[in-house]
Short mmCIF file of C-alpha atoms in Angstrom, two decimals:
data_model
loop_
_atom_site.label_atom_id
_atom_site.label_comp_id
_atom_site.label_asym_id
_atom_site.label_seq_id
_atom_site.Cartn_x
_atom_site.Cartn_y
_atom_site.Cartn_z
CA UNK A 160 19.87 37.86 -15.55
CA UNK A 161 16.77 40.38 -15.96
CA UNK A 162 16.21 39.40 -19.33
CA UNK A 163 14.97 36.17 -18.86
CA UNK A 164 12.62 37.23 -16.13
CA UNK A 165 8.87 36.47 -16.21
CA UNK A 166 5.99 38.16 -14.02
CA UNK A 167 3.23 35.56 -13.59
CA UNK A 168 -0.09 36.32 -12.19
CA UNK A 169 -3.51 34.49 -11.20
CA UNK A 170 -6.21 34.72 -13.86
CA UNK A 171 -9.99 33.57 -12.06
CA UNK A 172 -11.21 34.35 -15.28
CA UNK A 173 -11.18 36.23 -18.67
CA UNK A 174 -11.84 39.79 -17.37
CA UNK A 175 -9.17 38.84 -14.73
CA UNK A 176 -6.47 37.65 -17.09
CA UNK A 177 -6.88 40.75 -19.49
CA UNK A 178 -6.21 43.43 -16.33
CA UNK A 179 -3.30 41.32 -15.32
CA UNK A 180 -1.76 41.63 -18.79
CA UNK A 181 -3.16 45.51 -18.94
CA UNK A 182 -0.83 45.90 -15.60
CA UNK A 183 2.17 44.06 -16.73
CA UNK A 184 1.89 40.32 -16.40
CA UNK A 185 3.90 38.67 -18.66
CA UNK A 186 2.17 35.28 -18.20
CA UNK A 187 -0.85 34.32 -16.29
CA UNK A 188 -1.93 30.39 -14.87
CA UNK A 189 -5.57 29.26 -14.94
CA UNK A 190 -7.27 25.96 -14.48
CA UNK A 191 -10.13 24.33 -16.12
CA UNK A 192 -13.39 23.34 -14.96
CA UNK A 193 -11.42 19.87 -14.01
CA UNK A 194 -8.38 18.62 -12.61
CA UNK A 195 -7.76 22.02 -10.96
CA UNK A 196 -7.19 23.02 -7.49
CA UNK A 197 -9.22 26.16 -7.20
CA UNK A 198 -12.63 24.67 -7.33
CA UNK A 199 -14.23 27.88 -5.89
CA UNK A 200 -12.64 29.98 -8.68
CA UNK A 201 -15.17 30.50 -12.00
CA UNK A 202 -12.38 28.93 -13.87
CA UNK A 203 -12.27 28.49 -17.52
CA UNK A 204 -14.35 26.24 -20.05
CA UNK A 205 -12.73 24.96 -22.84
CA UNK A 206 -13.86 27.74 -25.30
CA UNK A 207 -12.69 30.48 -23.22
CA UNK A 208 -9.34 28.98 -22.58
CA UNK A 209 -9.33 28.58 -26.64
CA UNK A 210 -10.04 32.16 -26.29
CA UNK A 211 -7.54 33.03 -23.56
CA UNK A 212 -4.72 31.38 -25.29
CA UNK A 213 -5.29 33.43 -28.81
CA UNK A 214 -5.80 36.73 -26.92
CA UNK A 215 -2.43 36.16 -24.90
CA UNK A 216 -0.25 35.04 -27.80
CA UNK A 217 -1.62 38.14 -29.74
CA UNK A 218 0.46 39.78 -27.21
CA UNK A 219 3.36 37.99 -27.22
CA UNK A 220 2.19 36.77 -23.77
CA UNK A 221 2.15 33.20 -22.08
CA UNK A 222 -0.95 30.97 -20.80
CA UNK A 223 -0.21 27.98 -17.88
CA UNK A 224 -2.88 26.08 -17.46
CA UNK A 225 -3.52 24.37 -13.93
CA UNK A 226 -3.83 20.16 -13.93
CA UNK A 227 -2.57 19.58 -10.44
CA UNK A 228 -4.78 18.10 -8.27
CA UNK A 229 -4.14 14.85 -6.80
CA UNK A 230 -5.77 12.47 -8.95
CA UNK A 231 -7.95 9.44 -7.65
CA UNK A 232 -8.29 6.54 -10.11
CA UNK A 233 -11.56 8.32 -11.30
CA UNK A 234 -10.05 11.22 -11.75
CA UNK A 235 -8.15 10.20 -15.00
CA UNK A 236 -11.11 9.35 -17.34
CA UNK A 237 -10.98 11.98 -19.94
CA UNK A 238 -7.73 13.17 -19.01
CA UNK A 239 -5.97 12.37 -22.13
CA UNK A 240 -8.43 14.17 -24.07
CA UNK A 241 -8.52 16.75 -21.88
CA UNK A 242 -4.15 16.95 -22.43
CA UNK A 243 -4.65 16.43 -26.25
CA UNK A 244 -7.15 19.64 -26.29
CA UNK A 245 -4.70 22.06 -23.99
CA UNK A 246 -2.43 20.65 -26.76
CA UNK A 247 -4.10 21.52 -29.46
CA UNK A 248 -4.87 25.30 -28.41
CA UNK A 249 -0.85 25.65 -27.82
CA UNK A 250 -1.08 25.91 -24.11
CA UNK A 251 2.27 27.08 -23.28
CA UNK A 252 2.75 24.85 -20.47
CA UNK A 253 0.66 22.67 -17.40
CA UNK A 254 1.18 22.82 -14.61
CA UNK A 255 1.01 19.49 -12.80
CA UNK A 256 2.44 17.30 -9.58
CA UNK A 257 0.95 14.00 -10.21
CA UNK A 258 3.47 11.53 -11.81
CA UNK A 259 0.22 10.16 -13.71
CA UNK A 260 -0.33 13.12 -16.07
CA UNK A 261 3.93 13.06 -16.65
CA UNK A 262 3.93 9.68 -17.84
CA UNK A 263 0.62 9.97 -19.92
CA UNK A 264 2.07 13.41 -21.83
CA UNK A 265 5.32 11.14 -22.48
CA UNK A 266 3.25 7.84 -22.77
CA UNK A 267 1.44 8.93 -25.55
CA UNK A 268 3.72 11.78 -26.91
CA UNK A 269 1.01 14.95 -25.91
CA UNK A 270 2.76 18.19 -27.39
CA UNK A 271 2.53 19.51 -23.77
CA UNK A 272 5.30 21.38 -22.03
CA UNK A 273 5.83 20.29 -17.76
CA UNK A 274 5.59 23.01 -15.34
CA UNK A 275 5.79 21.25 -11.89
CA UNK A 276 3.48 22.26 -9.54
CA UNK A 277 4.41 23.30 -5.74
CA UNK A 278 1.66 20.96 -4.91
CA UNK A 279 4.91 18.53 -5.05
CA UNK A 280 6.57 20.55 -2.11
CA UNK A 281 10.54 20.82 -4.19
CA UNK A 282 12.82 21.66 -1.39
CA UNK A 283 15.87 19.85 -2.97
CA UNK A 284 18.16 19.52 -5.97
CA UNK A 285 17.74 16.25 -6.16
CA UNK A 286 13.52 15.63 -6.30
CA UNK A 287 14.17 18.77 -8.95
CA UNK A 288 16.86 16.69 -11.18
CA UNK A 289 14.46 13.70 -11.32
CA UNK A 290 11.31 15.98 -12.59
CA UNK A 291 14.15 17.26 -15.47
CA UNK A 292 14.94 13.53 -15.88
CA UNK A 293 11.14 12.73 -16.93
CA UNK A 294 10.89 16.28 -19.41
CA UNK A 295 9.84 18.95 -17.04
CA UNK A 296 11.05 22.24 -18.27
CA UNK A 297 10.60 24.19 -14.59
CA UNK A 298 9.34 23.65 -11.13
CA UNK A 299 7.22 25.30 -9.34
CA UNK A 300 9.08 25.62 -5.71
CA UNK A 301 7.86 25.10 -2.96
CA UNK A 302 6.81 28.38 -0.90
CA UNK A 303 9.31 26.71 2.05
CA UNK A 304 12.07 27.24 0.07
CA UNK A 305 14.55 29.44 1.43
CA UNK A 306 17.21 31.45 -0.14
CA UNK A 307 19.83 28.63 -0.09
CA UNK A 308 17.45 26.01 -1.25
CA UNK A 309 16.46 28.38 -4.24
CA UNK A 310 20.51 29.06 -4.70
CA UNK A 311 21.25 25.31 -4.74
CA UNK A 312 18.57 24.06 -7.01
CA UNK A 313 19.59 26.27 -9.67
CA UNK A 314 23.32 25.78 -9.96
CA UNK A 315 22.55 22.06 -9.47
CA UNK A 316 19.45 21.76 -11.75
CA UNK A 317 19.84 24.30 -14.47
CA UNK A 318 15.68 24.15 -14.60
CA UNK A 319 13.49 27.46 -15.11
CA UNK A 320 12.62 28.04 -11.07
CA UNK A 321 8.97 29.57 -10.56
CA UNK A 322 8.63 31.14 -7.20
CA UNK A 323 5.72 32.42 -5.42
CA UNK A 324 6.37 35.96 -4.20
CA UNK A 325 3.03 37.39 -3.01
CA UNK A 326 -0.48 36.17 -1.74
CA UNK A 327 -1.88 33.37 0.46
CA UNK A 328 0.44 31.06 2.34
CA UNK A 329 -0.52 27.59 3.34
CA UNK A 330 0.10 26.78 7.20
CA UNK A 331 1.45 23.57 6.11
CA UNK A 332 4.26 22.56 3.83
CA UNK A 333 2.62 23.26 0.04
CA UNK A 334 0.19 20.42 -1.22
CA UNK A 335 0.50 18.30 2.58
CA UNK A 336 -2.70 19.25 4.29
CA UNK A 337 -5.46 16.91 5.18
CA UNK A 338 -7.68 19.38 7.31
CA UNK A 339 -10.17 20.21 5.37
CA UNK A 340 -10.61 16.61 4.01
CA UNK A 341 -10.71 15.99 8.38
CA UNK A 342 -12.95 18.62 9.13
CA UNK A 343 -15.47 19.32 6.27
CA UNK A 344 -14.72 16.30 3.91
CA UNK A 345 -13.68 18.74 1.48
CA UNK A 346 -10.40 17.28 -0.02
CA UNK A 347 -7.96 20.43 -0.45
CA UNK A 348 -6.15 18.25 -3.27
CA UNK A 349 -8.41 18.10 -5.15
CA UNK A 350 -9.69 21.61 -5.62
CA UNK A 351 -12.27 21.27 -2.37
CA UNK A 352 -10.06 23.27 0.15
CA UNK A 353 -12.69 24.87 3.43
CA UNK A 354 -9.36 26.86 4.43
CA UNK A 355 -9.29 25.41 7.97
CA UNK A 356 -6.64 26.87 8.81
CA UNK A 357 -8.17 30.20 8.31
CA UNK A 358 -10.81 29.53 11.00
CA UNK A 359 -10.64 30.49 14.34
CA UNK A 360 -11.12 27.40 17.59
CA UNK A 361 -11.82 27.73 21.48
CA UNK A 362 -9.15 25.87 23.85
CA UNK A 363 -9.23 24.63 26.76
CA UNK A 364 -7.57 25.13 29.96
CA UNK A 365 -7.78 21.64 31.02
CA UNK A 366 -10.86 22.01 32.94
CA UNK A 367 -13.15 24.28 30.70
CA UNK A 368 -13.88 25.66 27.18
CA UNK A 369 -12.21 29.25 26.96
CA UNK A 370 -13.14 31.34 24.06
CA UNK A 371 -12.28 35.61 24.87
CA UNK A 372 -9.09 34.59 23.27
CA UNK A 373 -9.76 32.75 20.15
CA UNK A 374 -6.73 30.41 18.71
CA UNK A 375 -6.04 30.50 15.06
CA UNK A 376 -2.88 29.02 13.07
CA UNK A 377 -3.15 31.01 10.21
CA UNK A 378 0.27 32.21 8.52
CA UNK A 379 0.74 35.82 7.35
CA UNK A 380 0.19 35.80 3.35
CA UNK A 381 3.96 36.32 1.61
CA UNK A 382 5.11 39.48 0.09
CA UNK A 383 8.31 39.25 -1.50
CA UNK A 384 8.77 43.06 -2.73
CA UNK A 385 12.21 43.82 -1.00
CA UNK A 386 13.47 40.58 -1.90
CA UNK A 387 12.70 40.67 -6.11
CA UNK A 388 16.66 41.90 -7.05
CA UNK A 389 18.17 38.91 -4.74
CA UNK A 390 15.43 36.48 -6.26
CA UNK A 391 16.38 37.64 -9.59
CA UNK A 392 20.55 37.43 -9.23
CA UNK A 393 20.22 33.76 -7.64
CA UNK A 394 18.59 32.89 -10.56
CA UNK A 395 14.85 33.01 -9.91
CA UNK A 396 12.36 33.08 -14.10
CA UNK A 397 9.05 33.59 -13.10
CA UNK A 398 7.44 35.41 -9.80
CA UNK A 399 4.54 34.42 -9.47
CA UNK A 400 1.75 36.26 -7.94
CA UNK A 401 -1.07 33.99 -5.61
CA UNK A 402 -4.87 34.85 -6.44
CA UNK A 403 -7.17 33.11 -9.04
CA UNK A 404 -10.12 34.09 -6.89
CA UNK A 405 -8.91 37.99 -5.68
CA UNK A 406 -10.47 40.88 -7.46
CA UNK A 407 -9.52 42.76 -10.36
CA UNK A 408 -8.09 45.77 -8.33
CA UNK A 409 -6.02 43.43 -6.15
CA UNK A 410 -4.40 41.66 -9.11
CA UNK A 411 -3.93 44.94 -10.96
CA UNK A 412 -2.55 46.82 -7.70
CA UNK A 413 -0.24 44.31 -7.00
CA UNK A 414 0.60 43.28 -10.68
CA UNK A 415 1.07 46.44 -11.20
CA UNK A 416 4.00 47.32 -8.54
CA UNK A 417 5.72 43.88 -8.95
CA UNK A 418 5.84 45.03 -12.57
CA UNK A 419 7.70 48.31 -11.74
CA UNK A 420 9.99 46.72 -9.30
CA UNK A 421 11.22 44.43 -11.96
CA UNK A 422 11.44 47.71 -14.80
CA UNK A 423 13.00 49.48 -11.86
CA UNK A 424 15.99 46.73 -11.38
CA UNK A 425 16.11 46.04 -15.40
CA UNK A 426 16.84 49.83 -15.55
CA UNK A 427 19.14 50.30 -12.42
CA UNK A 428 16.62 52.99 -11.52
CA UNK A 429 15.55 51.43 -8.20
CA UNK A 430 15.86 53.11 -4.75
CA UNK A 431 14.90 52.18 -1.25
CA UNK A 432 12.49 54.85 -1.34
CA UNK A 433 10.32 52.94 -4.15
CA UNK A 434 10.92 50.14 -1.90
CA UNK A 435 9.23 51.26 0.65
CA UNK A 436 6.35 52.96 -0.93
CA UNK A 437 5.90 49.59 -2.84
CA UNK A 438 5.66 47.95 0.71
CA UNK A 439 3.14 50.04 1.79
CA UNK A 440 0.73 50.08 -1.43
CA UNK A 441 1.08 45.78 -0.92
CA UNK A 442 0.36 46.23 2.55
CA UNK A 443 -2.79 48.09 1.97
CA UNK A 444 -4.23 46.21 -1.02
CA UNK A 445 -5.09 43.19 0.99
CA UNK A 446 -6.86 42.10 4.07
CA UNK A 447 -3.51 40.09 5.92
CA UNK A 448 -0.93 41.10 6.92
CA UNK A 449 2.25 40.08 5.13
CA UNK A 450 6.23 38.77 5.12
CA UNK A 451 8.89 37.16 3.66
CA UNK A 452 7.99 33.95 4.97
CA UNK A 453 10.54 31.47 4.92
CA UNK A 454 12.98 33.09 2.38
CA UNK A 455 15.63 34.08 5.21
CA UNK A 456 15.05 31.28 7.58
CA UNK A 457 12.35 29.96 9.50
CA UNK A 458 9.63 31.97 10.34
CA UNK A 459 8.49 32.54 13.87
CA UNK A 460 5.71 34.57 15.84
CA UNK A 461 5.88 37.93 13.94
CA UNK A 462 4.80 35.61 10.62
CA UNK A 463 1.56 33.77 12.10
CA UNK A 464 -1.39 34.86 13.77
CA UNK A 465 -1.88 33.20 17.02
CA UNK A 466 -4.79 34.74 19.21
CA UNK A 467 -7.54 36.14 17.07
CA UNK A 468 -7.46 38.75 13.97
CA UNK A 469 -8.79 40.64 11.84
CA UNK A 470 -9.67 40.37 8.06
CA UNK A 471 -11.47 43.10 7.20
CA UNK A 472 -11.73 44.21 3.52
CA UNK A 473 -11.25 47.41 2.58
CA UNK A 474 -13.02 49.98 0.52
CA UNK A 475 -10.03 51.92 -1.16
CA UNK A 476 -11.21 50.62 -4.58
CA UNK A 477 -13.50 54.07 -5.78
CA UNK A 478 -13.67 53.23 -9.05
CA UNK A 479 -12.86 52.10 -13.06
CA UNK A 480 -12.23 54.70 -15.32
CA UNK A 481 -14.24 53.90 -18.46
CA UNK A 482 -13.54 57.13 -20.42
CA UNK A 483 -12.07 60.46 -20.58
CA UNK A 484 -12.67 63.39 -22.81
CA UNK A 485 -11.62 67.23 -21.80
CA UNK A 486 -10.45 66.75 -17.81
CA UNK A 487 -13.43 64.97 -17.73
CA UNK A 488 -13.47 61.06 -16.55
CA UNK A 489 -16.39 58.55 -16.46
CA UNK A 490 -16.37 56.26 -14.00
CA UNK A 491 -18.00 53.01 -13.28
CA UNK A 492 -18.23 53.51 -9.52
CA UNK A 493 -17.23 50.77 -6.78
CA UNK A 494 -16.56 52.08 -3.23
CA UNK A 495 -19.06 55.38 -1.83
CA UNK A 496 -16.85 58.90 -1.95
CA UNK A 497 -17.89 61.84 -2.13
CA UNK A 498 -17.09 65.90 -3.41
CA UNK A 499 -13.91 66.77 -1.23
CA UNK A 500 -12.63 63.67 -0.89
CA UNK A 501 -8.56 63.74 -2.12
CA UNK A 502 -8.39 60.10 -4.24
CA UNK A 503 -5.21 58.50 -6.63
CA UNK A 504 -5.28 57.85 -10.07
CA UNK A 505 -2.72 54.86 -11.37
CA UNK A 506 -3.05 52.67 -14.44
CA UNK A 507 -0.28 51.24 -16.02
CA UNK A 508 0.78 53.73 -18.49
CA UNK A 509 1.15 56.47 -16.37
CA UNK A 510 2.41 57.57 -12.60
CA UNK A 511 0.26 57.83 -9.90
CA UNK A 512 -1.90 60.95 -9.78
CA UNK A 513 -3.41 62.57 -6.71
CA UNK A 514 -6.28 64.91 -6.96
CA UNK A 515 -9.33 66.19 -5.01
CA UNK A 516 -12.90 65.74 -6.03
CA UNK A 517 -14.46 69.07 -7.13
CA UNK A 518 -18.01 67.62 -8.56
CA UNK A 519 -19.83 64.25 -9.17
CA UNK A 520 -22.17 64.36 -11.90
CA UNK A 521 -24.70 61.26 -12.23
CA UNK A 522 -26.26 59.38 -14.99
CA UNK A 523 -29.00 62.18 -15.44
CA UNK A 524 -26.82 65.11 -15.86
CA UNK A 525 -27.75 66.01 -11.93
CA UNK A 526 -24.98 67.25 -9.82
CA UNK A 527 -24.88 64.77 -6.55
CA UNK A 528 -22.12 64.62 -3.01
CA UNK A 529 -22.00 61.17 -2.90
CA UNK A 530 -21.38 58.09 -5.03
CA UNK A 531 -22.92 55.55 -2.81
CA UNK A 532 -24.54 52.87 -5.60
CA UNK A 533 -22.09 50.53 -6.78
CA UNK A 534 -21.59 50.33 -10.09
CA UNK A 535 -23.43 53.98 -10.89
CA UNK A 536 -21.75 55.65 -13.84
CA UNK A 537 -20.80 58.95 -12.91
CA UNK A 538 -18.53 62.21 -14.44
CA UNK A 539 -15.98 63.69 -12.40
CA UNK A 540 -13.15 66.37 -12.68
CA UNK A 541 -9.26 65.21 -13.07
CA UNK A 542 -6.90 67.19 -13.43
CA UNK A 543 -4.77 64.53 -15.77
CA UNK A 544 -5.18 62.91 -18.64
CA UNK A 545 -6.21 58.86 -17.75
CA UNK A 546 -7.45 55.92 -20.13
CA UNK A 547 -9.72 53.02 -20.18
CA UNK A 548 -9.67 50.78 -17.24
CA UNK A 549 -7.68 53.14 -14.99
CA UNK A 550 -8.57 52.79 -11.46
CA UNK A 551 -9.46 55.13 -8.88
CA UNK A 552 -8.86 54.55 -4.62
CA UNK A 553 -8.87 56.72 -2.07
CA UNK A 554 -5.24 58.91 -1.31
CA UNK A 555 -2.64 56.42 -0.09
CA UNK A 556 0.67 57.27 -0.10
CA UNK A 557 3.45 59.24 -1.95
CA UNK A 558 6.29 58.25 -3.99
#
């Protein structure tokens, strides 16, 4: 079952998608400047996704490009040109809900291969059989799809099944909400989401505003990580990883142990004790708490936040490693630290390496305490041998 296994991760842009696939993507979804659903996100124009593809296939690895908003009449001029160019440039697949773009790629026989997106909420066997009976190759489930639903779509369907297993969960069923078109006039399905449900409201008592105790409705995001073996043995392809518009050390952190779980399981190699340090490093890398979400039933209090939170970002991200000669390593800098501070090494060619700062030496040749200016290039000491675009945080935990 491992072999036909496929990690899938976010790609805002081309820096993005080359650090995903430098961590162990084997495939990585973008959208275009139209038709996509992450508006907010640089996205790509038509040259760079030209590029993208060429760069990925050099590497044996996919591209999935995004078409799945929900399209107004509007919407489709230029879309079969728009199809016949992701054509063209060998796209390896769209991804896509609206019945529209299926029936134009058959329509007019575009060389495209039809991802369905979870924008078209699959919960059953039988919405998954009649996307096969129109040429789609996978679907996209869902993120309400529990175990058995996964289960019984595959022995029923026989489809490729794409499943999200880590980022941002929406609070309602996948490709269904109207708030932000209600509150900001922002239509979500069409690339325009405000993230209501992110916000925080007063309530009333009936009599009077109240506001100490702010409500929210926001869900945990998901985090799959114990659950990758029993996603893989009911028959899961792709896991696919949330986060066009994250950062480049959130997609590479969590690329990055998603990519070692799967090795691990390929190579019978992994223990509960990974597990858990894998748990930990997810639960650190972003600014939500996390959970399975709906994958073993329905989930309750200990999945949503209710009365207030907090999202604060961290500043574990210290730094890129742009070179390294003679224990020697030059860093791009991100996050302030200073001489004395104990800090981790990882990239993907290598463990994890835990060291203490002995020196900092800045652009001038001047021995300084403190990194504080982003993006200073600075020397400092290491102990181990580490390449290009290794990345430096602050001392987390131990394997």
């Amino acid at each position: 079952m491992t072999d036909n296994v496929e990690l899938l991760a976010p790609a805002g842009n081309l820096e993005k998608m080359k650090f995903a696939f430098l961590y162990g993507a084997d495939a990585v979804y973008f959208g275009g400047k139209n038709y996509s659903l992450r508006a907010n996100a640089k996205n790509f124009s038509e040259s760079e996704m030209k590029e993208a593809v060429e760069y990925a296939h050099s590497l044996g690895k996919k591209v999935y490009v995004t078409v799945n908003i929900v399209f107004h009449n509007e919407d489709l001029i230029g879309l079969e040109d728009y199809l016949r160019y992701l054509s063209s440039i060998k796209v390896d697949a769209i991804i896509t809900s609206d019945l529209a773009v299926m029936s134009l790629i058959n329509e007019k026989d575009i060389d495209l291969e039809i991802h369905v997106s979870t924008q078209a909420s699959i919960l059953n066997h039988d919405a998954a059989l009649f996307y096969k009976s129109i040429g789609a190759t996978r679907v996209v489930l869902a993120r309400e799809a529990s175990k058995e639903d996964i289960k019984r779509i595959k022995s029923e369907t026989g489809l490729e099944l794409e499943c999200f297993v880590h980022g941002a969960m929406c609070t309602s069923i996948s490709g269904r909400c109207v708030l932000s078109n209600y509150c900001t006039n922002r239509d979500s399905n069409r690339g325009g989401c405000a993230q209501i449900c992110r916000w925080t409201f007063g309530y009333s008592n009936g009599e009077e505003l109240v506001t100490d105790k702010p409500f929210s409705m926001t869900p945990k995001d998901l985090n799959m990580i114990t659950h990758v073996e029993d996603m893989i043995n009911i028959g899961v392809n792709s896991f696919k990883i949330e986060g066009r518009m994250r950062s480049i050390y959130y997609i590479s952190t969590v690329i990055l142990i998603y990519r070692r779980i799967i090795d691990k399981i390929k190579n019978n190699t992994l223990t509960e004790e990974y597990k858990r340090y894998a748990l930990n490093i997810l639960n650190r890398v972003a600014n939500r708490e996390s959970a399975p979400q709906f994958y073993e039933g329905l989930p309750g209090v200990d999945e949503q936040y209710y009365l207030g939170r907090e999202e604060l970002s961290n500043q574990d991200f210290l730094g890129l490693v742009i070179d390294y000669q003679d224990g020697v390593i030059t860093v791009e800098q991100r996050n302030n630290f200073k001489v004395g501070d104990e800090i981790q090494a990882f990239g993907p060619n290598h463990d994890t390496y835990s060291f203490k700062i002995e020196y900092i030496i800045n652009e001038n040749g001047e021995n300084i305490d403190v990194a504080r200016h982003p993006q200073m290039i600075i020397k400092i000491n290491s102990p181990y041998k580490l390449e290009k675009n290794d990345m430096l945080r602050i001392k987390m935990f131990d394997i």
